[in-house]
Tab-separated table of C-alpha atoms and ligand atoms in Angstrom:
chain	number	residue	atom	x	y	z
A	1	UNK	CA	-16.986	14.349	-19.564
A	2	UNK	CA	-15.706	12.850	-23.079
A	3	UNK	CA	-12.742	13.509	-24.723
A	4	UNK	CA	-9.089	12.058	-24.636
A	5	UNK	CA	-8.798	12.344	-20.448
A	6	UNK	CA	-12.261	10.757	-19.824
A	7	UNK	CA	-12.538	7.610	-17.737
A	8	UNK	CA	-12.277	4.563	-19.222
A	9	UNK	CA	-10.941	1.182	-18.342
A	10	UNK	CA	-7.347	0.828	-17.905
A	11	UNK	CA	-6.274	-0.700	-20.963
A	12	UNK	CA	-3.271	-2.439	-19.560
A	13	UNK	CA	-0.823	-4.023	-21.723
A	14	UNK	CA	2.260	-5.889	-20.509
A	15	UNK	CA	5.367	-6.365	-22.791
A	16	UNK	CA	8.770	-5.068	-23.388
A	17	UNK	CA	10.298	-1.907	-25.159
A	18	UNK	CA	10.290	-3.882	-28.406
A	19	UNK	CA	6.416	-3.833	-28.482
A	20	UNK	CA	6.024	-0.657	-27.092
A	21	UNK	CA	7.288	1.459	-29.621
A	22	UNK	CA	6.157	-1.170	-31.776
A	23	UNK	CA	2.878	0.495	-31.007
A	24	UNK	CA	3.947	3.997	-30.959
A	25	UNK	CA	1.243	6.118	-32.072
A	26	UNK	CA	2.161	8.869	-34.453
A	27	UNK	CA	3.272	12.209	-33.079
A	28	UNK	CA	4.086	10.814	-29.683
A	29	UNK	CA	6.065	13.072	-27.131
A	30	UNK	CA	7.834	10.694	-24.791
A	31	UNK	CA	8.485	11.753	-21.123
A	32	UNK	CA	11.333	9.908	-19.714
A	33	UNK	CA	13.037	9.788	-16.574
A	34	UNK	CA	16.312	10.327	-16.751
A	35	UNK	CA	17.361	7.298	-14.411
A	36	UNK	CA	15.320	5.215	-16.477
A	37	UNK	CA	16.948	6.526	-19.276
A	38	UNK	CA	20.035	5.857	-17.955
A	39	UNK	CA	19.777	2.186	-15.969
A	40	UNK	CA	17.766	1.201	-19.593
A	41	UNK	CA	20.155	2.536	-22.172
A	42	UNK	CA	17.936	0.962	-25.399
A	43	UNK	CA	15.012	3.066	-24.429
A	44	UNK	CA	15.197	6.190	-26.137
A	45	UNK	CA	17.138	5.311	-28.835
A	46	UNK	CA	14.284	2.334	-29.178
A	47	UNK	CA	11.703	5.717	-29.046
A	48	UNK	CA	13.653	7.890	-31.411
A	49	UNK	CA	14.025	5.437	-33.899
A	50	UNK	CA	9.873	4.367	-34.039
A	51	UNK	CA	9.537	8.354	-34.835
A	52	UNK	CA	8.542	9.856	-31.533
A	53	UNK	CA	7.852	13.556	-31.891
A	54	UNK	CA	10.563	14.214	-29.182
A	55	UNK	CA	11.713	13.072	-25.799
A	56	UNK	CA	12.180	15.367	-22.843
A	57	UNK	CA	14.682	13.864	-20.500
A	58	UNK	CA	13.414	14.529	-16.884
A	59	UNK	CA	14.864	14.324	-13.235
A	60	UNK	CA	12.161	12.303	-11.229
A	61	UNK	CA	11.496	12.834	-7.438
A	62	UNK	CA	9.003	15.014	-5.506
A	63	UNK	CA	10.826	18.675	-7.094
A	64	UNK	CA	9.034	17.437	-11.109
A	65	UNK	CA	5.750	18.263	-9.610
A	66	UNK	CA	6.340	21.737	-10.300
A	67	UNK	CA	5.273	24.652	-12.564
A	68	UNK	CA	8.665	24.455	-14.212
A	69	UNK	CA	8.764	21.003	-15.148
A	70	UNK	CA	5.300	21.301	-16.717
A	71	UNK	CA	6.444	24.429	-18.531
A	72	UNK	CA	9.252	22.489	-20.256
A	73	UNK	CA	6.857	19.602	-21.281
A	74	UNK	CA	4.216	22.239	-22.480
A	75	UNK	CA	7.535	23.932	-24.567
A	76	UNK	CA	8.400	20.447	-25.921
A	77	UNK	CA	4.800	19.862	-27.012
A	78	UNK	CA	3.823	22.859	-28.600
A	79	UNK	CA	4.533	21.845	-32.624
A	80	UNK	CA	2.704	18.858	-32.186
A	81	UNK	CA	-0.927	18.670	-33.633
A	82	UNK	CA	-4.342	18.101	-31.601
A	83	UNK	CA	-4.100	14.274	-32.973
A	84	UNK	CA	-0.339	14.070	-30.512
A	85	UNK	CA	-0.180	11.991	-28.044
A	86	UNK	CA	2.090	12.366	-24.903
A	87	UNK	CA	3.679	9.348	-23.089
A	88	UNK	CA	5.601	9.389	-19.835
A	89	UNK	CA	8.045	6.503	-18.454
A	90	UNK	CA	8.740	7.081	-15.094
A	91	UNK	CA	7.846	7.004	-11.765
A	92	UNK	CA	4.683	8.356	-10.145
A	93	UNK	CA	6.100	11.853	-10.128
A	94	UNK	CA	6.843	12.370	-13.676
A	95	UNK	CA	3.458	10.201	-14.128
A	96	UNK	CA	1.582	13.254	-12.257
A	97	UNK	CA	3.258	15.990	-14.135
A	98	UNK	CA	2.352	14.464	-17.258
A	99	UNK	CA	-1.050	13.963	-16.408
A	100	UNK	CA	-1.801	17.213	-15.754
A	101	UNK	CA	0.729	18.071	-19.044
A	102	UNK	CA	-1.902	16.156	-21.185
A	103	UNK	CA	-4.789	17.451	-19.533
A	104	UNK	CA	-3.759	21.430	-20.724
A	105	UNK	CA	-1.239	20.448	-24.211
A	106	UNK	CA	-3.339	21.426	-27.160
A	107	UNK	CA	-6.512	21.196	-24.449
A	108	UNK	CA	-6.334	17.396	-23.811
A	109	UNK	CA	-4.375	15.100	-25.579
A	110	UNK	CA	-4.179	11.294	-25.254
A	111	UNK	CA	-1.362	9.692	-22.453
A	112	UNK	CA	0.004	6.790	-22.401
A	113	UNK	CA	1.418	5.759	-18.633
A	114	UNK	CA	4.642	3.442	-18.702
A	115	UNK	CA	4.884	3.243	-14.791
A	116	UNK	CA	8.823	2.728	-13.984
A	117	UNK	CA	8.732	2.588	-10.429
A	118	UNK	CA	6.484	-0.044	-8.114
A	119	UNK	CA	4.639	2.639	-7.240
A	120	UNK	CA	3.282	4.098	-10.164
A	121	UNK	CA	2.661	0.338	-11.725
A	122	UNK	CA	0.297	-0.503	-8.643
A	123	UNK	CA	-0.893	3.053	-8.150
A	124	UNK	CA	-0.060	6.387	-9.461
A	125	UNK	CA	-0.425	5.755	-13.178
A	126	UNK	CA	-4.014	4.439	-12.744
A	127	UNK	CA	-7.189	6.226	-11.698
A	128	UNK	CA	-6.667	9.777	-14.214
A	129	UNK	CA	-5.400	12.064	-11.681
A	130	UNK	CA	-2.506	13.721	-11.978
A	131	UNK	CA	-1.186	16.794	-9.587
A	132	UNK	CA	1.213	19.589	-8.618
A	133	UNK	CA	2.918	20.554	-5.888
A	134	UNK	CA	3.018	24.002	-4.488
A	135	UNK	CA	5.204	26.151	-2.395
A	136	UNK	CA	2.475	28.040	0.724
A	137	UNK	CA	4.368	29.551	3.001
A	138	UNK	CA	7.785	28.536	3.026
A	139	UNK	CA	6.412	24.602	3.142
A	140	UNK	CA	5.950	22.131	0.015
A	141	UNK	CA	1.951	21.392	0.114
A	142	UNK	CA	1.572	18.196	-1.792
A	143	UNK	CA	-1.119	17.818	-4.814
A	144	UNK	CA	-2.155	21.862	-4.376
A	145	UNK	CA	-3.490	21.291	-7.716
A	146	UNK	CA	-4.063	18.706	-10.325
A	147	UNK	CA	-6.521	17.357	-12.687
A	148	UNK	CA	-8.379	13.962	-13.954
A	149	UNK	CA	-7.621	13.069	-17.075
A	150	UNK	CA	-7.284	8.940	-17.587
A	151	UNK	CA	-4.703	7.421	-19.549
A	152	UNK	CA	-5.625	5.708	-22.487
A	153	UNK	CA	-3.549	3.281	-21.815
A	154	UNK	CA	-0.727	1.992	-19.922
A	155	UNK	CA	2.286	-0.492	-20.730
A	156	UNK	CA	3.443	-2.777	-17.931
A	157	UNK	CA	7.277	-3.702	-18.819
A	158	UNK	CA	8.893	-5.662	-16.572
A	159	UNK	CA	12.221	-5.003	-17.100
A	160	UNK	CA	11.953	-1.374	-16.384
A	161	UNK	CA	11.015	-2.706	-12.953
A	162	UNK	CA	15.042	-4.957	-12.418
A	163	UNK	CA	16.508	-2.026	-11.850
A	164	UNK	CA	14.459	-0.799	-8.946
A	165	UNK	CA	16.298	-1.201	-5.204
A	166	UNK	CA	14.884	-2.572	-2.478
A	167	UNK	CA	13.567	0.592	-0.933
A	168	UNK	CA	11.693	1.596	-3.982
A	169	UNK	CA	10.476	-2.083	-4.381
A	170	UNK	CA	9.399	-1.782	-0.856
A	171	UNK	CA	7.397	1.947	-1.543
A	172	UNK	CA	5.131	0.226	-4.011
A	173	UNK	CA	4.759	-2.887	-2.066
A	174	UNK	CA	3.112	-0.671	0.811
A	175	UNK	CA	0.707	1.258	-1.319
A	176	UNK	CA	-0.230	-2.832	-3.019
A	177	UNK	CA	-0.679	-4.264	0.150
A	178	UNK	CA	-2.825	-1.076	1.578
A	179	UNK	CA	-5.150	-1.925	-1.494
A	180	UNK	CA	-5.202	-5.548	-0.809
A	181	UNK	CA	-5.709	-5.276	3.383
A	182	UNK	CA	-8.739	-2.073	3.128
A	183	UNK	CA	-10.552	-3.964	-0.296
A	184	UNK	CA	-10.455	-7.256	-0.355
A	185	UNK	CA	-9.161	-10.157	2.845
A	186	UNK	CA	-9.649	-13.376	0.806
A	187	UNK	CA	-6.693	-12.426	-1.285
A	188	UNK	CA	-4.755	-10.459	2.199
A	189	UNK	CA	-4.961	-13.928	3.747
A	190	UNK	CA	-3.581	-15.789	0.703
A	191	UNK	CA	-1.002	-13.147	0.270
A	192	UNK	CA	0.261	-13.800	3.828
A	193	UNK	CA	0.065	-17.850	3.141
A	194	UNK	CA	2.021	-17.655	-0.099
A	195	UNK	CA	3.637	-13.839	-0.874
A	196	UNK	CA	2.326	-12.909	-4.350
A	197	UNK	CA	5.210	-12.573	-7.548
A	198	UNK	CA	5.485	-8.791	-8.519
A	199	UNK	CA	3.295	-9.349	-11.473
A	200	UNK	CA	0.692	-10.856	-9.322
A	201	UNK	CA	0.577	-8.383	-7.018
A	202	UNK	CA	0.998	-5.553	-9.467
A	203	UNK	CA	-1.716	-7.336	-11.637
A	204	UNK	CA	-4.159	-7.319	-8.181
A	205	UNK	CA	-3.541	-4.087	-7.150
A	206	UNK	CA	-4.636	-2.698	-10.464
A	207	UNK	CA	-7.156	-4.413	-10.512
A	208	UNK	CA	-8.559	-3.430	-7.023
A	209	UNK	CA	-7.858	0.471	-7.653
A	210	UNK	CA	-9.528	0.077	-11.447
A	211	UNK	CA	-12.525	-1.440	-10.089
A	212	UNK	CA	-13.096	1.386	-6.924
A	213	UNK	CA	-12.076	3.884	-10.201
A	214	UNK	CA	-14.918	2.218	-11.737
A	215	UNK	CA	-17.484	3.190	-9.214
A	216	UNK	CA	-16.364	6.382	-8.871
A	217	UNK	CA	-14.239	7.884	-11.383
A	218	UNK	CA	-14.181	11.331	-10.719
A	219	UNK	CA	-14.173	11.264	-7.128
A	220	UNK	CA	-17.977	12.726	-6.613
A	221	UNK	CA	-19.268	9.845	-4.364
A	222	UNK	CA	-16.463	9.724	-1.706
A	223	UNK	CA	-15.579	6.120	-2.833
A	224	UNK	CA	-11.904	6.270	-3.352
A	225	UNK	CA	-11.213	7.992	-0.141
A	226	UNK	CA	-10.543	4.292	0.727
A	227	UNK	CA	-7.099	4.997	-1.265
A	228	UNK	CA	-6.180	6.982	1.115
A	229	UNK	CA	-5.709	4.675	3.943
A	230	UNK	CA	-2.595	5.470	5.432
A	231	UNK	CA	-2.437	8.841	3.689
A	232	UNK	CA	-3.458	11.436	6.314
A	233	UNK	CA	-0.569	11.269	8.240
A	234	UNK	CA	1.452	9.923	5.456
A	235	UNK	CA	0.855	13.144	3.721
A	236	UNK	CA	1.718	14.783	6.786
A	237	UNK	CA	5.454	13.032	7.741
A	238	UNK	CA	6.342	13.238	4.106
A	239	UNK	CA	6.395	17.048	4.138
A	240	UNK	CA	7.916	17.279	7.791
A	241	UNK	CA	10.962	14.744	6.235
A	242	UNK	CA	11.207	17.752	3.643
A	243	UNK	CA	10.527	14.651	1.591
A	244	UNK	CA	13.527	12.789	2.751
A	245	UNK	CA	10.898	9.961	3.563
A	246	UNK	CA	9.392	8.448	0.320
A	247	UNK	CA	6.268	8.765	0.094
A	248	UNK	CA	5.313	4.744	0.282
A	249	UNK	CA	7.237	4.981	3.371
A	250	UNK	CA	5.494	7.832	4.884
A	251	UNK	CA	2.430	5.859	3.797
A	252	UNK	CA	3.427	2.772	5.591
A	253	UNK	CA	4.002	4.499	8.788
A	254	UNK	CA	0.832	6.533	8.423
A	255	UNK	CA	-1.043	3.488	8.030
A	256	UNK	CA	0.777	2.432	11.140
A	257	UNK	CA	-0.998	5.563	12.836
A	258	UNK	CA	-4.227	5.185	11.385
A	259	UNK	CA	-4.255	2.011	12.712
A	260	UNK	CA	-4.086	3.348	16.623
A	261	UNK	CA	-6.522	6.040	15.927
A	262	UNK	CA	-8.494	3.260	14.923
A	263	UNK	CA	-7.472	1.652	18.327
A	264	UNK	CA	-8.607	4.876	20.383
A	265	UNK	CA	-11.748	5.241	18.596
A	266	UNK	CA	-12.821	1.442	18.495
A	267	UNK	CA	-13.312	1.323	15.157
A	268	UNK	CA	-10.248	-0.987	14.774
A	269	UNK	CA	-9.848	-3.770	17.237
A	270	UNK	CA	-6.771	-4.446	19.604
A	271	UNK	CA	-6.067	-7.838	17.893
A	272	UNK	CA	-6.650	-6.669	14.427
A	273	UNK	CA	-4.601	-3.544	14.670
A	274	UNK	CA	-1.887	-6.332	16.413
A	275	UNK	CA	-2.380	-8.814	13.186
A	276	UNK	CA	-2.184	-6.221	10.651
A	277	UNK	CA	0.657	-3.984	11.908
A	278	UNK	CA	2.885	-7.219	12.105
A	279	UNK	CA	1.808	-8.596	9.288
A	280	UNK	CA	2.835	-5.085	7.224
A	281	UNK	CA	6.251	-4.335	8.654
A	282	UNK	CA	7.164	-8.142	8.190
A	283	UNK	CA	5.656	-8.529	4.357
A	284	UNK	CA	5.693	-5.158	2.448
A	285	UNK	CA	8.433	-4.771	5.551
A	286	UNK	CA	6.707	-1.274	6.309
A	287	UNK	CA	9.108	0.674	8.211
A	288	UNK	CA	9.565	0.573	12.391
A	289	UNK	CA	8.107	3.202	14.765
A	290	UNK	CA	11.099	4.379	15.596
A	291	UNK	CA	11.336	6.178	12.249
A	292	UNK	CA	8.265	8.226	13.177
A	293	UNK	CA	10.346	9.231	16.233
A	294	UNK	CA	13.473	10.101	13.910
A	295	UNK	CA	11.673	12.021	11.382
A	296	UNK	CA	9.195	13.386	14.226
A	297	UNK	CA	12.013	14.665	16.351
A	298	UNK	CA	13.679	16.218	13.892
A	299	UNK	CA	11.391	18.446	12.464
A	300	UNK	CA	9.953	19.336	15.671
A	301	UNK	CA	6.677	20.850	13.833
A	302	UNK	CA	4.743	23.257	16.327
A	303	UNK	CA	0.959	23.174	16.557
A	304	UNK	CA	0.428	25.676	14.025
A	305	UNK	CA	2.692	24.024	11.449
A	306	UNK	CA	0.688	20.643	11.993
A	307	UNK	CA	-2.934	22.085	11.714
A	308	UNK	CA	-1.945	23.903	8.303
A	309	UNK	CA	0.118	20.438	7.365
A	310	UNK	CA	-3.253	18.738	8.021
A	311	UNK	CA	-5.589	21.457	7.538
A	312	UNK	CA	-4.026	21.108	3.984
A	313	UNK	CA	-5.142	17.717	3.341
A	314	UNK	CA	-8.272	18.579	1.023
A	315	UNK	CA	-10.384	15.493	3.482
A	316	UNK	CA	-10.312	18.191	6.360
A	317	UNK	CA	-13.113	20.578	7.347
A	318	UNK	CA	-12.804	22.080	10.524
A	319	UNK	CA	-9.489	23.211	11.833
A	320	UNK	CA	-8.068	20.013	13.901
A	321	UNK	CA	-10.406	17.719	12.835
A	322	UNK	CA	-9.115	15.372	10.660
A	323	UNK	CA	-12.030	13.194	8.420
A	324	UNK	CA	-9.805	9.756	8.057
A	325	UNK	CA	-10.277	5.886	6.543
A	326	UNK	CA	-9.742	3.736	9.530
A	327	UNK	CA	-9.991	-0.072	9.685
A	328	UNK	CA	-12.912	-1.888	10.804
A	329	UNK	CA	-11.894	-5.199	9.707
A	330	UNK	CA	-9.694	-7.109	6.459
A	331	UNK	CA	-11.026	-5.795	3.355
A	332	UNK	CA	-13.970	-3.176	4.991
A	333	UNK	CA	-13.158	0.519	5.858
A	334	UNK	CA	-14.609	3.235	7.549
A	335	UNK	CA	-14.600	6.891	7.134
A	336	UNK	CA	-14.518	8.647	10.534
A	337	UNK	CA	-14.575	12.155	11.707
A	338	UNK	CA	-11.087	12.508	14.691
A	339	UNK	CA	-10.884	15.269	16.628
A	340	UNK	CA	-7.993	16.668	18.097
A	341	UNK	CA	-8.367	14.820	21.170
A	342	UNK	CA	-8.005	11.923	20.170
A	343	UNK	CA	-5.000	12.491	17.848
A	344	UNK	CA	-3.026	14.892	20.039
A	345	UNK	CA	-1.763	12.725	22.502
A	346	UNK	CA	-1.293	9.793	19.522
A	347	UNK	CA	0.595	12.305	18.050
A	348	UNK	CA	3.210	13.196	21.330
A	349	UNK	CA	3.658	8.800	22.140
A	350	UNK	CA	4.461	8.652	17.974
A	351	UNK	CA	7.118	11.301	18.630
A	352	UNK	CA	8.470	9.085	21.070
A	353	UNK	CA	8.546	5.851	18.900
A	354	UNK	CA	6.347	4.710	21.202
A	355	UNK	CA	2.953	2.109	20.281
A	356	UNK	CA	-0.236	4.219	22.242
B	1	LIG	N1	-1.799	10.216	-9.192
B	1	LIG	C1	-2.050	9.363	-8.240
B	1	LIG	O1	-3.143	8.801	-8.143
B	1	LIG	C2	-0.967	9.043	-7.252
B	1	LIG	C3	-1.099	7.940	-6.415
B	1	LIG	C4	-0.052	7.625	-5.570
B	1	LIG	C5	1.092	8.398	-5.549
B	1	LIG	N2	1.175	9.478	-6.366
B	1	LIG	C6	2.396	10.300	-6.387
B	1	LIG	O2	3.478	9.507	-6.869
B	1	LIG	C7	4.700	10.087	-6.424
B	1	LIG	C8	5.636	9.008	-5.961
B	1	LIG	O3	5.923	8.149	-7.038
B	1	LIG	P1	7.297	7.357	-7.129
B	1	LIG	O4	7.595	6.727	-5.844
B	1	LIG	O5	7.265	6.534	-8.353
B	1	LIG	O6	8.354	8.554	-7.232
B	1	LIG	P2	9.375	9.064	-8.334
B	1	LIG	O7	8.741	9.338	-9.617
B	1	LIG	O8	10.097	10.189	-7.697
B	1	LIG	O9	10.392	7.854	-8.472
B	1	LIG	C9	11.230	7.530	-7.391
B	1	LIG	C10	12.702	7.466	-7.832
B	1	LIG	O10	12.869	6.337	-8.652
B	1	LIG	C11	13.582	6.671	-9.836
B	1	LIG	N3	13.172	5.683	-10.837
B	1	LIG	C12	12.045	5.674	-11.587
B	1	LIG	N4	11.984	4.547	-12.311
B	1	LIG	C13	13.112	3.821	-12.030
B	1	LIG	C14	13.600	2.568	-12.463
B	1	LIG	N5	12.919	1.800	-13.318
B	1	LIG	N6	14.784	2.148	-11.967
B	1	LIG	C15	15.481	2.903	-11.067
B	1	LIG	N7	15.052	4.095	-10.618
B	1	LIG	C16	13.869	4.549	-11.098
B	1	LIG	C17	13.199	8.085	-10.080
B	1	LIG	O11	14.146	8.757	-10.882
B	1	LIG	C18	13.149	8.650	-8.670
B	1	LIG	O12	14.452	9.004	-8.258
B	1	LIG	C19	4.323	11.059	-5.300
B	1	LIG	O13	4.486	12.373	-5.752
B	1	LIG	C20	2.852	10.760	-5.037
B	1	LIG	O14	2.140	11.883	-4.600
B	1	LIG	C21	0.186	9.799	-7.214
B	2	LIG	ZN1	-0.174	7.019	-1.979
């Protein structure tokens, strides 16, 4: 694949608004979330005044990765030339829509990321793939459809990142520290000596996902599944919360439950399952088990609703067998086939708040 989507290193620059549109290439449409927008007032004026194309003010959150959303990005693009480029500042939501937005404007145009959430800087703006939502059945199926296409390039700006709460700090924490514990323990064991600045651990992170992007940037050899640690039933809680649970929090506690499946299967050992589950709802300060019970319980999905929630999840081949990364020790992963046996009765102790 060539073109303006194709892989290619992440081209990360760090700096402030001043030398991002400083940088503006011509006939840029700018994506911005609104919030952004609003918490960093000098932003689009900043953009407007450099000479960007336009700038489509966007609500972020779970409801942009829709058909309508990319429809009014398409409409906002449509007078610019094949030479445009589009750039997005937001969060990994917006960052998705406007992946696949660049992927289809004028057939592929270049995109710039400016992650404004934790999440997106450590995660979602890197590794070209960008993704929809859609609506089967009366349920929300996440990432029904979506594209690669890379960024070519992305702008790190720190200050976007002051006004992020604690809960959003703590989303992108989880999905940092997921890439630090499955790829690489020298640097999970100095993390836990001396917790990293959010630069350091944003630059790490990056630099973990670029370098399993690296190896397998179109997802062909079944390297990146290690991304997904956590993600199975992650994926799963998120859309049983109706998305009340952020995704890095449905992460954490996913990673909390692939952690006992590991336990049940012996792939992951009783006193590393221990070490690590402390370790992540003290540091990234992953969220307690009695969440799963709160969000569990109130959903009260029935069997059918969970297959089709997991049957959903692309990794998934037969009906109620889930194919999942479990841990086999700091840094090393293993992709393992679960049947319904073993994740059944996980499932009913989880829905208790109960540790299996
Ligand atoms: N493409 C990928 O590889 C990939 C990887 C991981 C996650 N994702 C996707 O990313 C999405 C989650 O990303 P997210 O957590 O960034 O969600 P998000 O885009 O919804 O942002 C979360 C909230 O933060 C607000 N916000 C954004 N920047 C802010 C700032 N600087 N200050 C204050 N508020 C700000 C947003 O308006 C939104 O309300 C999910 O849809 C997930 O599927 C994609
Ligand atoms: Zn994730």
């Amino acid at each position: 694949m060539s073109g303006p989507g194709a892989h290619r290193p992440p081209g990360d620059r760090w700096g402030g608004f001043k030398s991002l549109v400083k940088d503006l290439p011509p006939e840029t449409l700018a994506v911005v979330d609104k919030r952004v927008a609003k918490f960093h007032p000098t932003l689009v004026p900043a953009l407007k005044k450099a000479g960007a194309h336009g700038v489509v003010l966007l609500q972020g959150g779970e409801k942009a990765k829709s058909f309508n959303v990319l429809q009014q990005i398409l409409e906002a693009g449509i007078g610019l030339s094949r030479r445009g480029t589009l750039l997005c500042v937001g969060g990994g939501t917006l960052g998705d829509v406007s992946t696949v937005a660049a992927h289809v404007l004028k057939r592929g145009v270049p995109l710039i990321q400016v992650p404004s959430t934790l999440l997106a800087a450590v995660d979602s703006s890197l590794g070209g793939k960008g993704a929809l939502d859609l609506e089967v059945k009366g349920r929300t199926v996440k990432n029904a459809m979506g594209v690669f296409h890379y960024a070519a390039a992305s702008w790190l700006c720190p200050e976007l990142f002051e006004s992020l709460s604690e809960k959003q700090l703590r989303e992108g924490g989880v999905e940092a520290w997921k890439m630090v514990l499955t790829l690489d323990a020298e640097k999970w064991r100095s993390y836990l000596l001396s917790p990293p600045s959010l630069e350091t651990l944003i630059r790490d992170a990056r630099g973990l996902k670029a370098r399993v992007c690296e190896e397998d940037p179109y997802e062909l050899k079944g390297l990146r599944r290690v991304l997904n640690f956590g993600h199975t039933f992650g994926h799963v809680l998120e859309s049983i919360s109706d998305f009340s649970l952020a995704h890095g929090e449905a992460v954490g506690l996913g990673m909390l439950c692939a952690l006992d499946v590991g336990r049940a299967l012996g792939t992951t050992s009783e006193e590393l399952a221990g070490v690590v589950e402390n370790a992540l709802l003290r540091v990234p300060r992953v969220l307690p088990r009695s969440k799963l019970r709160e969000v569990i319980g109130r959903a009260q999905p029935d069997g059918s609703t969970l297959s089709a929630l997991l049957a959903a999840d692309k990794k998934n081949e037969k009906s109620g067998e889930l194919k999942m990364v479990l841990l086999r020790d700091l840094g090393r992963t293993e992709f393992v086939t679960v049947g319904e046996k073993t994740w059944k009765p996980l499932w009913r102790v989880w829905r208790e708040g109960g540790r299996p």
